[in-house]
Coordinates of C-alpha atoms in Angstrom, one line a residue:
X7 CA 114.3 67.1 -0.4
X8 CA 111.1 69.0 0.2
X9 CA 110.0 72.6 0.4
X10 CA 106.5 74.2 0.4
X11 CA 106.0 73.2 -3.2
X12 CA 106.7 69.5 -3.1
X13 CA 109.6 67.0 -3.2
X14 CA 112.6 66.5 -5.5
X15 CA 115.5 64.0 -5.5
X16 CA 119.1 65.3 -5.3
X17 CA 122.3 63.5 -6.2
X18 CA 125.7 64.4 -5.0
X19 CA 128.9 63.7 -7.1
X20 CA 132.6 63.5 -6.5
X21 CA 134.2 65.8 -3.8
X22 CA 130.7 67.0 -2.9
X23 CA 130.0 63.7 -1.2
X24 CA 132.8 64.4 1.4
X25 CA 131.7 67.9 1.8
X26 CA 127.9 67.6 2.2
X27 CA 127.3 64.1 3.5
X28 CA 128.4 64.9 7.1
X29 CA 126.1 68.0 7.1
X30 CA 123.0 66.5 5.8
X31 CA 120.5 65.1 8.2
X32 CA 116.9 64.0 7.9
X33 CA 114.5 66.7 9.4
X34 CA 116.9 69.6 9.1
X35 CA 116.4 72.7 6.9
X36 CA 119.0 73.9 4.4
X37 CA 119.7 76.8 2.1
X38 CA 121.0 75.4 -1.2
X39 CA 122.5 77.4 -4.1
X40 CA 124.6 76.7 -7.1
X41 CA 122.8 73.4 -7.7
X42 CA 122.0 72.1 -11.2
X43 CA 118.4 71.4 -12.1
X44 CA 117.7 69.1 -15.1
X45 CA 114.9 67.0 -16.5
X46 CA 114.7 63.5 -15.1
X47 CA 115.7 60.5 -17.1
X48 CA 114.9 56.9 -16.6
X49 CA 111.7 55.2 -15.5
X50 CA 110.0 57.1 -12.8
X51 CA 108.2 54.0 -11.6
X52 CA 111.4 53.0 -9.8
X53 CA 111.6 56.2 -7.7
X54 CA 108.8 57.3 -5.3
X55 CA 109.5 61.0 -6.0
X56 CA 107.5 62.0 -9.1
X57 CA 108.9 65.5 -9.8
X58 CA 109.7 66.2 -13.4
X59 CA 113.2 67.5 -12.6
X60 CA 116.1 66.4 -10.4
X61 CA 118.8 68.3 -8.6
X62 CA 122.5 67.7 -8.7
X63 CA 125.1 68.9 -6.1
X64 CA 128.7 69.1 -7.0
X65 CA 131.8 70.7 -5.6
X66 CA 130.7 74.3 -6.5
X67 CA 127.3 74.0 -4.8
X68 CA 126.6 75.6 -1.5
X69 CA 124.6 73.9 1.3
X70 CA 124.1 75.9 4.5
X71 CA 122.2 74.6 7.6
X72 CA 119.3 76.9 8.3
X73 CA 118.7 77.1 12.1
X74 CA 115.4 79.0 12.1
X75 CA 112.2 77.0 11.8
X76 CA 110.0 77.6 8.8
X77 CA 106.3 76.6 9.2
X78 CA 105.6 76.9 5.5
X79 CA 107.7 73.8 4.8
X80 CA 105.9 70.7 5.9
X81 CA 107.7 67.7 7.3
X82 CA 105.7 65.4 5.0
X83 CA 104.3 65.8 1.6
X84 CA 101.0 64.2 2.3
X85 CA 100.0 64.2 -1.4
X86 CA 102.8 61.8 -2.2
X87 CA 101.5 59.0 0.1
X88 CA 99.3 56.4 -1.2
X89 CA 96.5 54.7 0.6
X90 CA 96.7 50.9 0.8
X91 CA 93.6 50.6 -1.5
X92 CA 95.4 52.8 -4.1
X93 CA 98.4 50.4 -4.1
X94 CA 96.2 47.9 -5.8
X95 CA 96.6 49.8 -9.1
X96 CA 100.4 50.2 -8.6
X97 CA 102.7 48.3 -11.0
X98 CA 105.1 45.5 -10.3
X99 CA 108.4 47.1 -9.2
X100 CA 107.0 50.5 -8.7
X101 CA 108.5 52.5 -5.8
X102 CA 105.9 54.3 -3.7
X103 CA 105.3 56.2 -0.4
X104 CA 102.6 55.0 1.8
X105 CA 101.1 55.2 5.3
X106 CA 99.7 52.3 7.3
X107 CA 98.7 51.0 10.8
X108 CA 100.7 48.0 12.1
X109 CA 98.1 45.2 12.3
X110 CA 100.3 42.2 12.7
X111 CA 104.1 41.6 13.2
X112 CA 105.5 38.3 12.2
X113 CA 108.5 36.5 13.8
X114 CA 112.0 37.0 12.5
X115 CA 113.0 34.0 10.3
X116 CA 116.2 33.1 8.6
X117 CA 116.1 32.2 4.9
X118 CA 118.9 31.4 2.5
X119 CA 119.6 33.8 -0.3
X120 CA 118.8 32.2 -3.7
X121 CA 121.8 34.0 -5.2
X122 CA 124.6 32.5 -3.0
X123 CA 122.9 30.7 -0.1
X124 CA 123.9 33.4 2.4
X125 CA 121.5 33.4 5.4
X126 CA 119.2 36.4 5.5
X127 CA 116.9 37.7 8.3
X128 CA 113.3 38.3 7.2
X129 CA 110.2 39.6 8.9
X130 CA 106.7 40.2 7.5
X131 CA 104.5 42.9 8.8
X132 CA 100.8 43.4 7.9
X133 CA 99.7 47.1 7.5
X134 CA 96.2 48.3 7.5
X135 CA 94.5 51.7 6.9
X136 CA 91.0 53.4 6.9
X137 CA 90.3 52.2 3.3
X138 CA 89.6 48.8 4.9
X139 CA 92.5 47.3 2.9
X140 CA 95.7 45.6 4.2
X141 CA 99.0 44.6 2.6
X142 CA 102.1 42.7 3.7
X143 CA 105.4 44.5 4.1
X144 CA 108.6 42.4 4.0
X145 CA 111.7 43.7 6.0
X146 CA 115.2 42.2 5.6
X147 CA 118.5 42.2 7.6
X148 CA 119.0 44.4 10.6
X149 CA 115.7 46.3 9.8
X150 CA 113.8 43.0 10.3
X151 CA 115.9 42.0 13.4
X152 CA 115.4 45.4 15.2
X153 CA 111.8 46.0 14.2
X154 CA 110.1 46.4 17.7
X155 CA 106.8 48.1 16.9
X156 CA 103.5 47.4 18.5
X157 CA 100.2 46.8 16.8
X158 CA 98.3 50.0 16.3
X159 CA 101.4 52.1 15.5
X160 CA 101.2 54.4 12.4
X161 CA 104.1 54.1 10.0
X162 CA 105.1 56.5 7.3
X163 CA 107.2 54.6 4.7
X164 CA 109.0 56.2 1.8
X165 CA 110.5 54.5 -1.3
X166 CA 109.2 51.0 -0.8
X167 CA 108.9 48.5 -3.6
X168 CA 105.5 47.1 -4.9
X169 CA 105.6 43.4 -5.8
X170 CA 102.8 41.5 -7.6
X171 CA 103.8 38.0 -6.3
X172 CA 101.0 36.4 -4.4
X173 CA 98.8 39.5 -4.9
X174 CA 100.2 42.8 -4.0
X175 CA 103.0 43.1 -1.3
X176 CA 105.7 45.6 -0.3
X177 CA 109.4 45.0 0.1
X178 CA 111.7 47.4 2.0
X179 CA 115.3 48.0 1.0
X180 CA 118.2 49.9 2.4
X181 CA 116.8 53.0 0.5
X182 CA 113.5 52.6 2.3
X183 CA 112.8 55.0 5.2
X184 CA 110.3 54.1 7.9
X185 CA 109.2 56.8 10.3
X186 CA 107.0 56.1 13.3
X187 CA 104.1 58.5 14.0
X188 CA 105.4 61.8 12.8
X189 CA 103.6 65.0 14.1
X190 CA 101.1 65.2 11.4
X191 CA 97.3 65.1 11.5
X192 CA 97.1 61.9 9.4
X193 CA 98.5 59.9 12.4
X194 CA 95.6 61.0 14.6
X195 CA 93.0 60.2 11.9
X196 CA 94.3 56.7 11.5
X197 CA 94.7 55.9 15.2
X198 CA 91.1 57.2 15.9
X199 CA 89.7 55.1 13.1
X200 CA 91.6 52.0 14.3
X201 CA 90.6 52.4 17.9
X202 CA 86.9 52.7 16.8
X203 CA 86.8 49.4 15.0
X204 CA 85.9 46.1 16.5
X205 CA 86.1 42.4 15.7
X206 CA 83.5 42.8 12.9
X207 CA 86.0 44.8 10.8
X208 CA 86.2 43.2 7.3
X209 CA 89.6 43.7 5.6
X210 CA 90.3 43.5 1.9
X211 CA 93.8 41.9 1.9
X212 CA 95.9 42.9 -1.2
X213 CA 98.4 40.1 -0.2
X214 CA 98.4 36.3 -0.6
X215 CA 96.2 36.5 -3.7
X216 CA 92.4 36.9 -3.8
X217 CA 91.9 39.5 -1.2
X218 CA 88.4 38.6 -0.1
X219 CA 89.1 39.6 3.5
X220 CA 89.7 37.4 6.5
X221 CA 87.8 34.1 7.0
X222 CA 85.1 34.0 9.7
X223 CA 85.9 32.8 13.2
X224 CA 84.8 29.2 14.0
X225 CA 86.2 26.5 16.0
X226 CA 87.5 23.2 14.4
X227 CA 84.4 21.3 15.3
X228 CA 82.1 23.9 13.6
X229 CA 84.3 24.1 10.5
X230 CA 84.4 20.2 10.1
X231 CA 80.6 19.9 10.5
X232 CA 79.9 22.6 7.9
X233 CA 82.2 20.9 5.4
X234 CA 80.3 17.5 5.6
X235 CA 78.4 16.9 2.4
X236 CA 79.6 20.1 0.8
X237 CA 81.5 20.2 -2.5
X238 CA 83.1 23.5 -1.7
X239 CA 85.7 23.8 1.1
X240 CA 84.9 25.8 4.2
X241 CA 87.6 28.4 5.2
X242 CA 87.6 29.7 8.8
X243 CA 89.9 31.1 11.6
X244 CA 90.5 29.7 15.0
X245 CA 93.0 30.2 17.8
X246 CA 94.8 26.8 17.9
X247 CA 97.6 25.2 19.9
X248 CA 100.1 22.8 18.3
X249 CA 100.0 19.5 20.2
X250 CA 102.4 17.4 18.0
X251 CA 104.3 17.6 14.7
X252 CA 105.4 14.3 13.0
X253 CA 109.1 14.6 12.5
X254 CA 110.6 11.0 12.8
X255 CA 113.0 9.8 10.2
X256 CA 110.1 8.4 8.1
X257 CA 107.9 11.4 8.3
X258 CA 107.8 13.7 5.3
X259 CA 108.7 17.3 6.3
X260 CA 109.0 18.9 2.8
X261 CA 109.1 18.1 -0.8
X262 CA 111.5 19.4 -3.5
X263 CA 109.9 22.0 -5.7
X264 CA 110.7 24.0 -8.7
X265 CA 112.9 27.0 -7.8
X266 CA 110.9 29.4 -9.8
X267 CA 108.7 31.7 -7.6
X268 CA 105.1 30.8 -7.9
X269 CA 105.5 27.4 -9.6
X270 CA 105.9 25.1 -6.6
X271 CA 105.7 21.9 -8.8
X272 CA 107.5 18.9 -7.5
X273 CA 110.8 18.3 -9.4
X274 CA 112.4 15.1 -10.3
X275 CA 116.1 14.4 -10.1
X276 CA 118.1 14.2 -13.3
X277 CA 121.7 13.5 -12.6
X278 CA 123.1 16.7 -11.0
X279 CA 120.0 18.7 -12.1
X280 CA 116.3 18.9 -11.4
X281 CA 113.4 18.7 -14.0
X282 CA 110.2 20.6 -13.7
X283 CA 107.4 19.2 -15.9
X284 CA 105.2 22.3 -15.4
X285 CA 107.9 24.8 -16.6
X286 CA 109.4 22.3 -19.1
X287 CA 112.8 23.2 -17.9
X288 CA 115.8 21.7 -16.0
X289 CA 117.4 23.6 -13.1
X290 CA 120.6 23.1 -11.2
X291 CA 118.8 23.5 -7.9
X292 CA 115.4 23.1 -6.2
X293 CA 113.5 24.8 -3.4
X294 CA 112.3 22.7 -0.5
X295 CA 108.6 23.5 0.6
X296 CA 107.0 22.3 3.8
X297 CA 104.4 19.5 4.0
X298 CA 104.0 19.1 7.8
X299 CA 101.6 16.7 9.5
X300 CA 100.6 18.2 12.8
X301 CA 98.0 17.8 15.6
X302 CA 96.2 21.0 16.4
X303 CA 93.7 21.7 19.1
X304 CA 91.3 24.5 20.0
X305 CA 88.4 24.9 22.4
X306 CA 86.2 22.3 20.6
X307 CA 88.5 19.4 19.7
X308 CA 91.9 18.1 18.5
X309 CA 92.5 17.0 15.0
X310 CA 95.3 16.3 12.4
X311 CA 96.1 19.0 9.8
X312 CA 98.6 19.6 7.0
X313 CA 100.7 22.8 6.9
X314 CA 102.5 23.8 3.7
X315 CA 105.2 26.3 2.9
X316 CA 104.5 29.7 4.4
X317 CA 102.6 28.2 7.4
X318 CA 105.4 25.9 8.1
X319 CA 108.0 28.7 8.1
X320 CA 105.9 30.6 10.6
X321 CA 105.4 27.5 12.8
X322 CA 109.0 26.3 12.9
X323 CA 110.6 29.8 12.4
X324 CA 112.9 28.1 9.8
X325 CA 113.0 27.9 6.1
X326 CA 112.3 24.4 4.7
X327 CA 115.7 24.4 2.9
X328 CA 117.4 25.0 6.3
X329 CA 115.4 22.1 7.9
X330 CA 116.4 19.8 5.0
X331 CA 120.1 20.6 5.4
X332 CA 119.8 20.0 9.2
X333 CA 118.1 16.7 8.6
X334 CA 120.6 15.6 6.0
X335 CA 123.5 16.2 8.3
X336 CA 121.8 14.7 11.4
X337 CA 121.9 18.1 13.3
X338 CA 120.6 17.4 16.8
X339 CA 119.3 21.0 17.0
X340 CA 116.5 19.9 14.7
X341 CA 114.8 18.2 17.5
X342 CA 114.9 21.3 19.6
X343 CA 113.1 23.3 16.7
X344 CA 110.2 20.9 16.8
X345 CA 110.0 20.8 20.6
X346 CA 109.9 24.6 20.6
X347 CA 107.0 24.6 18.3
X348 CA 104.9 22.2 20.3
X349 CA 102.3 24.0 22.6
X350 CA 102.7 27.2 20.6
X351 CA 99.5 29.1 19.8
X352 CA 98.6 30.5 16.4
X353 CA 95.7 32.3 14.8
X354 CA 95.2 29.8 12.0
X355 CA 93.3 30.1 8.8
X356 CA 92.0 26.5 8.2
X357 CA 90.5 24.9 5.1
X358 CA 88.1 22.0 5.8
X359 CA 87.2 19.8 2.7
X360 CA 85.6 16.5 2.4
X361 CA 87.4 13.9 0.3
X362 CA 87.3 10.1 -0.1
X363 CA 89.5 8.0 2.1
X364 CA 89.5 4.2 2.3
X365 CA 86.1 3.9 0.7
X366 CA 84.5 6.6 3.0
X367 CA 84.2 10.3 3.1
X368 CA 86.3 12.3 5.7
X369 CA 87.0 16.0 6.3
X370 CA 90.6 17.0 5.8
X371 CA 92.0 20.1 7.5
X372 CA 94.8 22.2 5.9
X373 CA 96.5 25.1 7.4
X374 CA 96.3 28.0 4.9
X375 CA 98.0 30.6 7.1
X376 CA 99.3 30.9 10.7
X377 CA 100.1 34.1 12.5
X378 CA 101.2 34.8 16.0
X379 CA 98.2 36.0 18.2
X380 CA 97.6 39.8 18.6
X381 CA 96.7 39.6 22.2
X382 CA 95.9 43.4 22.4
X383 CA 93.3 43.0 19.6
X384 CA 91.9 39.8 21.2
X385 CA 91.6 41.6 24.6
X386 CA 89.9 44.5 23.0
X387 CA 87.4 42.4 21.2
X388 CA 86.6 40.4 24.3
X389 CA 86.0 43.5 26.3
X390 CA 83.7 44.8 23.6
X391 CA 81.7 41.5 23.7
X392 CA 81.4 41.7 27.4
X393 CA 80.2 45.3 27.2
X394 CA 77.6 44.4 24.6
X395 CA 76.2 41.6 26.7
X396 CA 76.0 43.9 29.7
X397 CA 74.2 46.5 27.7
X398 CA 71.7 44.0 26.3
X399 CA 70.6 43.0 29.8

């Protein structure tokens, strides 16, 4: 709840739940009396509201809907919302409020729950703001399925969890509230900033570790040529089409990895269990991770590349554990999954690295990341380039 002085959390107990729940609605004004105010207990990191006290409503409390508007009460406590750059200093597991522009919307994928194997729907959304930083937001369940938001839309997100796995990222839960472009000045500020940017924008990504910003645009031919004779790998982005994915019965599609997040070490079978030499432990299960061999093509040439876990999930729209299960039982739908992926286009971040092969040096291509193209952003960038060429003449 919020008034002109800030926000406070309220808890309803016992009979009060039946009395007040049908009455309470987001965005409405209420007169509240006979509530109990007490000092907050527990770790405040795990609640985005930072007030020193909390409110309790019980059967003796009074809640009355207030019909008259009150301009002194804002719809959003702007001081509570963090910028994306500020999230970098937030702790693992901390609950925060934040504002961001939708920069990229990933596809819905199905992943098995590690707890009981239940199939869950998952979608990743990349958010950006005028600090020049970006962060990935993970949506689950019906929220992931029904998320139909275009790039450039401003989201106000309350009570979202910060994770430190693979850099910083955000995870929504059923207690997370997402509001699209409320009537506050901050929305206009962000949209104006976003519309003023061009393809030269450098983004400091908090997610996927490192966060040095996106790799430069090159075609495959340029990337491979730059890698020749270099000790360090060349990273670049290109818009590529998948021409073919090896998936016959002898082609490796995945390897069996340690189930601990962030480990990814290949495990060895030990009876009914699996040994991880990196962790020095034995586990009752494993986590399948992609190692796909695929032919990709852009405007310059076609070449073979290897795609690992996250890239493989994006390309096939399936978790590697699901693909393993389908392959083990000879599911005919597996062929359709690969057919559907062929001729799909992705913005790929590629790594070109020279290495020895059969007594000679060759440049190997690895897919570091794959995203569905943002055609709106591409068209805008192309129009700006055309305008710049016209102005230079």
